[in-house]
Amino acid sequence: MLGLVLEGGAMRAGFVAGAVMALMDKNLADFDAAVAVSASVPTLAYFAAGQREEIEKVWREELTSPKFVCYHNIPAASLALSTKRPVLNIDFLVDDLFKRRYPLDMPAFMANKMACRFAAATVPKGEQAFLTLEGKTTYHAFKACMAVPGCYPATVSMNDCEYVDGATVNPLPLKGLPDEGTLKVVAILSKPMDCEDKPPNFLGRALFWRYFKKHDWMVERLWEAAQIYNSQVSVLEQMAQEKPPRALIIYPDKMLPVRFVTLDRKKINRIIDLGYGKAEALEDEIRRFVGKGD
């Protein structure tokens, strides 16, 4: 089996989206199983549905909207918890963009043989969970997987559980792939290989102290998640060095021009182009790895 893993990372995940679009353009989209986390959750869904145009339009034209990135809400978010004053308006992103303007082609998604899983984190236990997309709950699952702690000041209720962004507990959920049968993995990262993940800094904790006060376990989980990420990258590196290799890793050569979010569309487009260019440069290597080489 051939697996695909997509890292999130807020707008850094534009690199992942660019690489995914390159795979689609090069007819390298045949995977048996795939898992995505955080900002790459919708990218995987639209990838599975074959909706390349929607991926590009959303990433290049929509995500730098002040309706989504609400810097003006930072003071209010640090003082009171309300989904009416989010720093990242996940409700706008999902309800307006994905559901109304760029709806997922569910028949095409369901017809794809690739088994897709979408990472979330349970509240209050802070355990990793993997969601699937099914009919009316599809867009709610998007919200559950992208409810960034603090930036979206609420959990998302679904299937009698509460969820937040899956990167809270594991930013690179390799275990979302089947335990048995996955022989090779293509992983698309949004950070350089030598860039270790770090927990929230003092400023981040200070801005959203009310949120973390309500969910006091979360800072500890975010610290653990940083350590887990670094160990998962090490696993991928070891797999890539095997003879023959069992992993192929696509990643930026240096830190991207946006670390979290931005309103600068030029920077987002540059990130997307970097992802596309990196996958395009590796086309021959990817073809050999997935068994489509000469």
mmCIF file of C-alpha atoms in Angstrom:
data_model
loop_
_atom_site.group_PDB
_atom_site.id
_atom_site.type_symbol
_atom_site.label_atom_id
_atom_site.label_comp_id
_atom_site.label_asym_id
_atom_site.label_seq_id
_atom_site.Cartn_x
_atom_site.Cartn_y
_atom_site.Cartn_z
ATOM 1 C CA MET A 1 0.000 0.000 0.000
ATOM 2 C CA LEU A 2 1.051 3.563 -0.694
ATOM 3 C CA GLY A 3 0.234 6.193 1.933
ATOM 4 C CA LEU A 4 0.146 9.989 1.860
ATOM 5 C CA VAL A 5 0.662 12.232 4.917
ATOM 6 C CA LEU A 6 -0.032 15.976 4.845
ATOM 7 C CA GLU A 7 1.249 18.289 7.567
ATOM 8 C CA GLY A 8 -0.752 21.402 8.436
ATOM 9 C CA GLY A 9 0.788 24.527 9.916
ATOM 10 C CA ALA A 10 -1.786 27.262 9.233
ATOM 11 C CA MET A 11 -0.750 29.195 6.094
ATOM 12 C CA ARG A 12 2.532 27.333 5.824
ATOM 13 C CA ALA A 13 0.276 24.537 4.576
ATOM 14 C CA GLY A 14 0.076 26.467 1.310
ATOM 15 C CA PHE A 15 3.367 24.686 0.548
ATOM 16 C CA VAL A 16 1.538 21.373 1.022
ATOM 17 C CA ALA A 17 -1.319 22.546 -1.209
ATOM 18 C CA GLY A 18 1.134 23.559 -3.924
ATOM 19 C CA ALA A 19 2.861 20.173 -3.801
ATOM 20 C CA VAL A 20 -0.494 18.387 -3.909
ATOM 21 C CA MET A 21 -1.539 20.359 -6.997
ATOM 22 C CA ALA A 22 1.736 19.357 -8.659
ATOM 23 C CA LEU A 23 1.009 15.692 -7.905
ATOM 24 C CA MET A 24 -2.399 16.085 -9.524
ATOM 25 C CA ASP A 25 -0.953 17.781 -12.600
ATOM 26 C CA LYS A 26 1.693 15.053 -12.981
ATOM 27 C CA ASN A 27 -0.856 12.238 -12.623
ATOM 28 C CA LEU A 28 0.699 11.119 -9.341
ATOM 29 C CA ALA A 29 -2.461 11.099 -7.256
ATOM 30 C CA ASP A 30 -2.973 7.348 -6.822
ATOM 31 C CA PHE A 31 -2.638 6.547 -3.125
ATOM 32 C CA ASP A 32 -4.258 3.767 -1.125
ATOM 33 C CA ALA A 33 -4.580 5.714 2.123
ATOM 34 C CA ALA A 34 -4.038 9.292 3.284
ATOM 35 C CA VAL A 35 -4.137 11.346 6.453
ATOM 36 C CA ALA A 36 -4.122 15.118 6.933
ATOM 37 C CA VAL A 37 -4.047 17.427 9.913
ATOM 38 C CA SER A 38 -5.116 21.003 10.597
ATOM 39 C CA ALA A 39 -4.993 23.366 7.584
ATOM 40 C CA SER A 40 -4.315 20.475 5.195
ATOM 41 C CA VAL A 41 -7.593 18.714 6.028
ATOM 42 C CA PRO A 42 -9.631 20.482 3.302
ATOM 43 C CA THR A 43 -6.694 20.132 0.891
ATOM 44 C CA LEU A 44 -6.787 16.340 1.271
ATOM 45 C CA ALA A 45 -10.568 16.249 0.863
ATOM 46 C CA TYR A 46 -10.494 18.255 -2.374
ATOM 47 C CA PHE A 47 -7.456 16.286 -3.570
ATOM 48 C CA ALA A 48 -9.442 13.060 -3.136
ATOM 49 C CA ALA A 49 -12.397 14.579 -4.983
ATOM 50 C CA GLY A 50 -10.160 15.688 -7.849
ATOM 51 C CA GLN A 51 -11.043 19.363 -7.324
ATOM 52 C CA ARG A 52 -7.717 20.946 -8.159
ATOM 53 C CA GLU A 53 -9.257 24.261 -9.256
ATOM 54 C CA GLU A 54 -10.972 24.683 -5.893
ATOM 55 C CA ILE A 55 -7.727 24.017 -4.012
ATOM 56 C CA GLU A 56 -5.944 26.714 -6.002
ATOM 57 C CA LYS A 57 -8.705 29.308 -5.809
ATOM 58 C CA VAL A 58 -9.149 28.983 -2.054
ATOM 59 C CA TRP A 59 -5.443 29.117 -1.289
ATOM 60 C CA ARG A 60 -4.494 31.844 -3.758
ATOM 61 C CA GLU A 61 -7.531 34.111 -3.570
ATOM 62 C CA GLU A 62 -9.474 33.614 -0.353
ATOM 63 C CA LEU A 63 -7.396 32.883 2.739
ATOM 64 C CA THR A 64 -5.898 36.351 3.176
ATOM 65 C CA SER A 65 -9.354 37.847 3.668
ATOM 66 C CA PRO A 66 -9.778 39.932 6.867
ATOM 67 C CA LYS A 67 -13.023 38.005 7.294
ATOM 68 C CA PHE A 68 -10.866 34.965 8.058
ATOM 69 C CA VAL A 69 -7.704 36.449 9.586
ATOM 70 C CA CYS A 70 -9.097 38.819 12.225
ATOM 71 C CA TYR A 71 -6.113 40.575 13.777
ATOM 72 C CA HIS A 72 -8.458 43.207 15.166
ATOM 73 C CA ASN A 73 -9.965 40.561 17.463
ATOM 74 C CA ILE A 74 -6.697 39.769 19.259
ATOM 75 C CA PRO A 75 -7.335 42.165 22.193
ATOM 76 C CA ALA A 76 -10.891 40.874 22.661
ATOM 77 C CA ALA A 77 -9.808 37.233 22.309
ATOM 78 C CA SER A 78 -7.302 37.670 25.121
ATOM 79 C CA LEU A 79 -9.988 39.065 27.439
ATOM 80 C CA ALA A 80 -13.035 36.874 26.754
ATOM 81 C CA LEU A 81 -13.874 33.640 24.975
ATOM 82 C CA SER A 82 -16.383 34.102 22.166
ATOM 83 C CA THR A 83 -16.694 32.615 18.695
ATOM 84 C CA LYS A 84 -17.993 36.045 17.636
ATOM 85 C CA ARG A 85 -14.482 37.434 18.118
ATOM 86 C CA PRO A 86 -12.086 34.768 16.796
ATOM 87 C CA VAL A 87 -8.585 35.495 15.592
ATOM 88 C CA LEU A 88 -9.121 32.852 12.902
ATOM 89 C CA ASN A 89 -12.758 32.762 11.812
ATOM 90 C CA ILE A 90 -13.178 29.043 11.171
ATOM 91 C CA ASP A 91 -16.956 29.505 10.827
ATOM 92 C CA PHE A 92 -16.435 31.875 7.890
ATOM 93 C CA LEU A 93 -13.828 29.578 6.354
ATOM 94 C CA VAL A 94 -16.024 26.494 6.470
ATOM 95 C CA ASP A 95 -19.579 27.849 6.147
ATOM 96 C CA ASP A 96 -18.944 30.549 3.561
ATOM 97 C CA LEU A 97 -15.973 29.310 1.547
ATOM 98 C CA PHE A 98 -16.080 25.525 1.652
ATOM 99 C CA LYS A 99 -19.781 24.874 2.088
ATOM 100 C CA ARG A 100 -21.349 27.662 0.044
ATOM 101 C CA ARG A 101 -18.831 28.900 -2.514
ATOM 102 C CA TYR A 102 -16.536 25.900 -3.091
ATOM 103 C CA PRO A 103 -18.556 22.829 -2.092
ATOM 104 C CA LEU A 104 -16.815 19.477 -1.911
ATOM 105 C CA ASP A 105 -17.895 17.043 -4.637
ATOM 106 C CA MET A 106 -19.002 14.279 -2.284
ATOM 107 C CA PRO A 107 -19.850 11.686 -4.985
ATOM 108 C CA ALA A 108 -16.329 12.090 -6.416
ATOM 109 C CA PHE A 109 -14.791 11.999 -2.948
ATOM 110 C CA MET A 110 -16.655 8.814 -2.025
ATOM 111 C CA ALA A 111 -15.786 7.184 -5.360
ATOM 112 C CA ASN A 112 -12.042 7.551 -4.729
ATOM 113 C CA LYS A 113 -10.521 4.278 -3.518
ATOM 114 C CA MET A 114 -8.109 6.189 -1.291
ATOM 115 C CA ALA A 115 -9.050 5.789 2.376
ATOM 116 C CA CYS A 116 -8.897 9.288 3.869
ATOM 117 C CA ARG A 117 -8.649 10.112 7.565
ATOM 118 C CA PHE A 118 -8.650 13.559 9.108
ATOM 119 C CA ALA A 119 -6.909 14.235 12.411
ATOM 120 C CA ALA A 120 -8.572 15.971 15.352
ATOM 121 C CA ALA A 121 -7.968 16.090 19.100
ATOM 122 C CA THR A 122 -10.541 15.193 21.746
ATOM 123 C CA VAL A 123 -11.386 17.510 24.646
ATOM 124 C CA PRO A 124 -10.718 17.307 27.560
ATOM 125 C CA LYS A 125 -8.612 14.131 27.296
ATOM 126 C CA GLY A 126 -6.366 15.516 24.595
ATOM 127 C CA GLU A 127 -6.295 12.277 22.633
ATOM 128 C CA GLN A 128 -5.772 11.912 18.925
ATOM 129 C CA ALA A 129 -8.855 11.030 16.916
ATOM 130 C CA PHE A 130 -9.376 10.398 13.227
ATOM 131 C CA LEU A 131 -12.561 11.525 11.526
ATOM 132 C CA THR A 132 -14.071 10.544 8.202
ATOM 133 C CA LEU A 133 -16.278 12.632 5.933
ATOM 134 C CA GLU A 134 -19.872 11.553 5.639
ATOM 135 C CA GLY A 135 -22.695 13.554 4.093
ATOM 136 C CA LYS A 136 -24.141 16.267 6.318
ATOM 137 C CA THR A 137 -21.320 16.046 8.868
ATOM 138 C CA THR A 138 -18.565 16.755 6.334
ATOM 139 C CA TYR A 139 -18.195 20.470 6.970
ATOM 140 C CA HIS A 140 -18.627 20.039 10.701
ATOM 141 C CA ALA A 141 -15.678 17.650 10.574
ATOM 142 C CA PHE A 142 -13.679 20.374 8.815
ATOM 143 C CA LYS A 143 -14.383 22.695 11.755
ATOM 144 C CA ALA A 144 -13.493 20.026 14.310
ATOM 145 C CA CYS A 145 -10.129 19.431 12.631
ATOM 146 C CA MET A 146 -9.227 23.108 12.283
ATOM 147 C CA ALA A 147 -10.421 24.661 15.568
ATOM 148 C CA VAL A 148 -7.018 26.108 16.490
ATOM 149 C CA PRO A 149 -6.850 26.494 20.296
ATOM 150 C CA GLY A 150 -7.069 30.138 21.313
ATOM 151 C CA CYS A 151 -7.418 31.464 17.764
ATOM 152 C CA TYR A 152 -10.852 29.871 17.531
ATOM 153 C CA PRO A 153 -12.048 30.174 21.128
ATOM 154 C CA ALA A 154 -14.318 27.121 21.291
ATOM 155 C CA THR A 155 -14.390 23.387 20.858
ATOM 156 C CA VAL A 156 -16.513 21.739 18.146
ATOM 157 C CA SER A 157 -19.177 19.204 19.097
ATOM 158 C CA MET A 158 -19.542 16.129 16.915
ATOM 159 C CA ASN A 159 -20.613 12.540 17.554
ATOM 160 C CA ASP A 160 -21.134 13.285 21.273
ATOM 161 C CA CYS A 161 -17.501 14.441 21.563
ATOM 162 C CA GLU A 162 -15.713 17.776 21.707
ATOM 163 C CA TYR A 163 -12.806 18.409 19.343
ATOM 164 C CA VAL A 164 -10.069 20.904 18.525
ATOM 165 C CA ASP A 165 -7.370 21.071 15.855
ATOM 166 C CA GLY A 166 -5.556 17.726 15.601
ATOM 167 C CA ALA A 167 -2.128 19.378 15.619
ATOM 168 C CA THR A 168 -2.763 20.161 19.287
ATOM 169 C CA VAL A 169 -1.660 16.626 20.114
ATOM 170 C CA ASN A 170 0.181 15.482 16.969
ATOM 171 C CA PRO A 171 1.178 17.785 14.082
ATOM 172 C CA LEU A 172 2.332 14.847 11.935
ATOM 173 C CA PRO A 173 -0.025 11.894 12.530
ATOM 174 C CA LEU A 174 1.659 9.007 10.753
ATOM 175 C CA LYS A 175 -0.470 6.640 12.809
ATOM 176 C CA GLY A 176 -3.461 7.787 10.827
ATOM 177 C CA LEU A 177 -2.309 5.423 8.111
ATOM 178 C CA PRO A 178 -3.273 1.728 8.409
ATOM 179 C CA ASP A 179 -1.043 -0.131 10.886
ATOM 180 C CA GLU A 180 -0.719 -3.044 8.523
ATOM 181 C CA GLY A 181 -0.119 -3.003 4.803
ATOM 182 C CA THR A 182 1.293 0.516 4.344
ATOM 183 C CA LEU A 183 4.615 -0.221 2.708
ATOM 184 C CA LYS A 184 5.569 3.226 1.415
ATOM 185 C CA VAL A 185 4.754 6.766 2.531
ATOM 186 C CA VAL A 186 4.920 10.090 0.724
ATOM 187 C CA ALA A 187 4.997 12.841 3.356
ATOM 188 C CA ILE A 188 4.573 16.529 2.541
ATOM 189 C CA LEU A 189 5.833 18.814 5.307
ATOM 190 C CA SER A 190 5.446 22.555 5.760
ATOM 191 C CA LYS A 191 8.747 23.096 7.580
ATOM 192 C CA PRO A 192 12.367 22.291 6.714
ATOM 193 C CA MET A 193 13.588 18.926 7.967
ATOM 194 C CA ASP A 194 16.033 20.556 10.383
ATOM 195 C CA CYS A 195 13.372 22.806 11.933
ATOM 196 C CA GLU A 196 12.156 21.311 15.201
ATOM 197 C CA ASP A 197 8.596 21.967 16.298
ATOM 198 C CA LYS A 198 8.192 24.134 19.390
ATOM 199 C CA PRO A 199 5.388 24.654 21.915
ATOM 200 C CA PRO A 200 3.573 28.027 22.164
ATOM 201 C CA ASN A 201 5.870 30.871 23.148
ATOM 202 C CA PHE A 202 5.259 33.256 26.025
ATOM 203 C CA LEU A 203 3.459 35.772 23.801
ATOM 204 C CA GLY A 204 1.071 33.131 22.481
ATOM 205 C CA ARG A 205 0.242 31.921 25.973
ATOM 206 C CA ALA A 206 -0.194 35.498 27.182
ATOM 207 C CA LEU A 207 -2.588 36.422 24.377
ATOM 208 C CA PHE A 208 -4.831 33.446 24.982
ATOM 209 C CA TRP A 209 -4.357 32.865 28.684
ATOM 210 C CA ARG A 210 -8.116 32.730 29.291
ATOM 211 C CA TYR A 211 -8.472 29.889 26.808
ATOM 212 C CA PHE A 212 -5.581 27.965 28.309
ATOM 213 C CA LYS A 213 -6.890 28.689 31.793
ATOM 214 C CA LYS A 214 -10.175 27.038 30.831
ATOM 215 C CA HIS A 215 -8.308 24.121 29.218
ATOM 216 C CA ASP A 216 -5.319 23.999 31.549
ATOM 217 C CA TRP A 217 -4.132 20.639 30.181
ATOM 218 C CA MET A 218 -3.655 22.051 26.685
ATOM 219 C CA VAL A 219 -0.305 23.800 27.139
ATOM 220 C CA GLU A 220 1.178 20.507 28.349
ATOM 221 C CA ARG A 221 -0.307 18.687 25.346
ATOM 222 C CA LEU A 222 1.102 21.298 22.969
ATOM 223 C CA TRP A 223 4.541 20.766 24.508
ATOM 224 C CA GLU A 224 4.201 17.011 24.101
ATOM 225 C CA ALA A 225 2.972 17.499 20.528
ATOM 226 C CA ALA A 226 6.168 19.368 19.661
ATOM 227 C CA GLN A 227 8.222 16.436 20.902
ATOM 228 C CA ILE A 228 6.021 13.943 19.055
ATOM 229 C CA TYR A 229 6.435 15.899 15.818
ATOM 230 C CA ASN A 230 10.205 15.788 16.071
ATOM 231 C CA SER A 231 10.136 12.036 16.695
ATOM 232 C CA GLN A 232 7.800 11.448 13.732
ATOM 233 C CA VAL A 233 10.124 13.363 11.432
ATOM 234 C CA SER A 234 12.951 11.119 12.654
ATOM 235 C CA VAL A 235 10.862 8.050 11.803
ATOM 236 C CA LEU A 236 10.316 9.378 8.275
ATOM 237 C CA GLU A 237 14.035 10.072 7.886
ATOM 238 C CA GLN A 238 14.875 6.510 8.918
ATOM 239 C CA MET A 239 12.302 5.119 6.494
ATOM 240 C CA ALA A 240 13.717 7.292 3.707
ATOM 241 C CA GLN A 241 17.235 5.936 4.322
ATOM 242 C CA GLU A 242 16.227 2.273 4.105
ATOM 243 C CA LYS A 243 17.262 0.209 1.082
ATOM 244 C CA PRO A 244 14.930 0.392 -0.750
ATOM 245 C CA PRO A 245 13.433 3.552 0.830
ATOM 246 C CA ARG A 246 9.984 3.327 2.408
ATOM 247 C CA ALA A 247 9.421 7.084 2.645
ATOM 248 C CA LEU A 248 9.770 10.031 0.325
ATOM 249 C CA ILE A 249 9.640 13.429 2.005
ATOM 250 C CA ILE A 250 8.726 16.679 0.255
ATOM 251 C CA TYR A 251 9.653 19.717 2.332
ATOM 252 C CA PRO A 252 10.757 23.355 1.979
ATOM 253 C CA ASP A 253 14.497 23.954 1.832
ATOM 254 C CA LYS A 254 14.256 26.811 4.318
ATOM 255 C CA MET A 255 11.690 28.359 6.617
ATOM 256 C CA LEU A 256 8.761 29.745 4.649
ATOM 257 C CA PRO A 257 8.039 33.495 4.578
ATOM 258 C CA VAL A 258 4.940 33.023 6.772
ATOM 259 C CA ARG A 259 5.188 31.165 10.066
ATOM 260 C CA PHE A 260 1.482 31.152 10.949
ATOM 261 C CA VAL A 261 -0.987 33.498 9.189
ATOM 262 C CA THR A 262 -0.804 36.655 7.104
ATOM 263 C CA LEU A 263 -2.930 39.070 5.106
ATOM 264 C CA ASP A 264 -0.219 39.338 2.459
ATOM 265 C CA ARG A 265 -1.461 37.463 -0.614
ATOM 266 C CA LYS A 266 1.912 37.699 -2.356
ATOM 267 C CA LYS A 267 3.543 35.743 0.452
ATOM 268 C CA ILE A 268 0.891 33.018 0.299
ATOM 269 C CA ASN A 269 1.271 32.721 -3.461
ATOM 270 C CA ARG A 270 5.027 32.459 -3.047
ATOM 271 C CA ILE A 271 4.577 29.631 -0.540
ATOM 272 C CA ILE A 272 2.226 27.787 -2.902
ATOM 273 C CA ASP A 273 4.683 28.208 -5.766
ATOM 274 C CA LEU A 274 7.520 26.879 -3.596
ATOM 275 C CA GLY A 275 5.504 23.742 -2.820
ATOM 276 C CA TYR A 276 4.545 23.236 -6.446
ATOM 277 C CA GLY A 277 8.107 23.808 -7.610
ATOM 278 C CA LYS A 278 9.582 21.395 -5.071
ATOM 279 C CA ALA A 279 7.230 18.559 -6.058
ATOM 280 C CA GLU A 280 7.800 19.314 -9.740
ATOM 281 C CA ALA A 281 11.574 19.166 -9.256
ATOM 282 C CA LEU A 282 11.192 15.779 -7.562
ATOM 283 C CA GLU A 283 8.844 14.386 -10.224
ATOM 284 C CA ASP A 284 11.212 11.696 -11.509
ATOM 285 C CA GLU A 285 12.111 10.596 -7.978
ATOM 286 C CA ILE A 286 8.448 10.496 -6.969
ATOM 287 C CA ARG A 287 7.573 8.436 -10.063
ATOM 288 C CA ARG A 288 10.221 5.862 -9.243
ATOM 289 C CA PHE A 289 9.136 5.749 -5.628
ATOM 290 C CA VAL A 290 5.457 5.145 -6.378
ATOM 291 C CA GLY A 291 6.228 2.680 -9.155
ATOM 292 C CA LYS A 292 5.408 4.885 -12.155
ATOM 293 C CA GLY A 293 8.953 5.360 -13.376
ATOM 294 C CA ASP A 294 10.364 4.050 -16.642
#
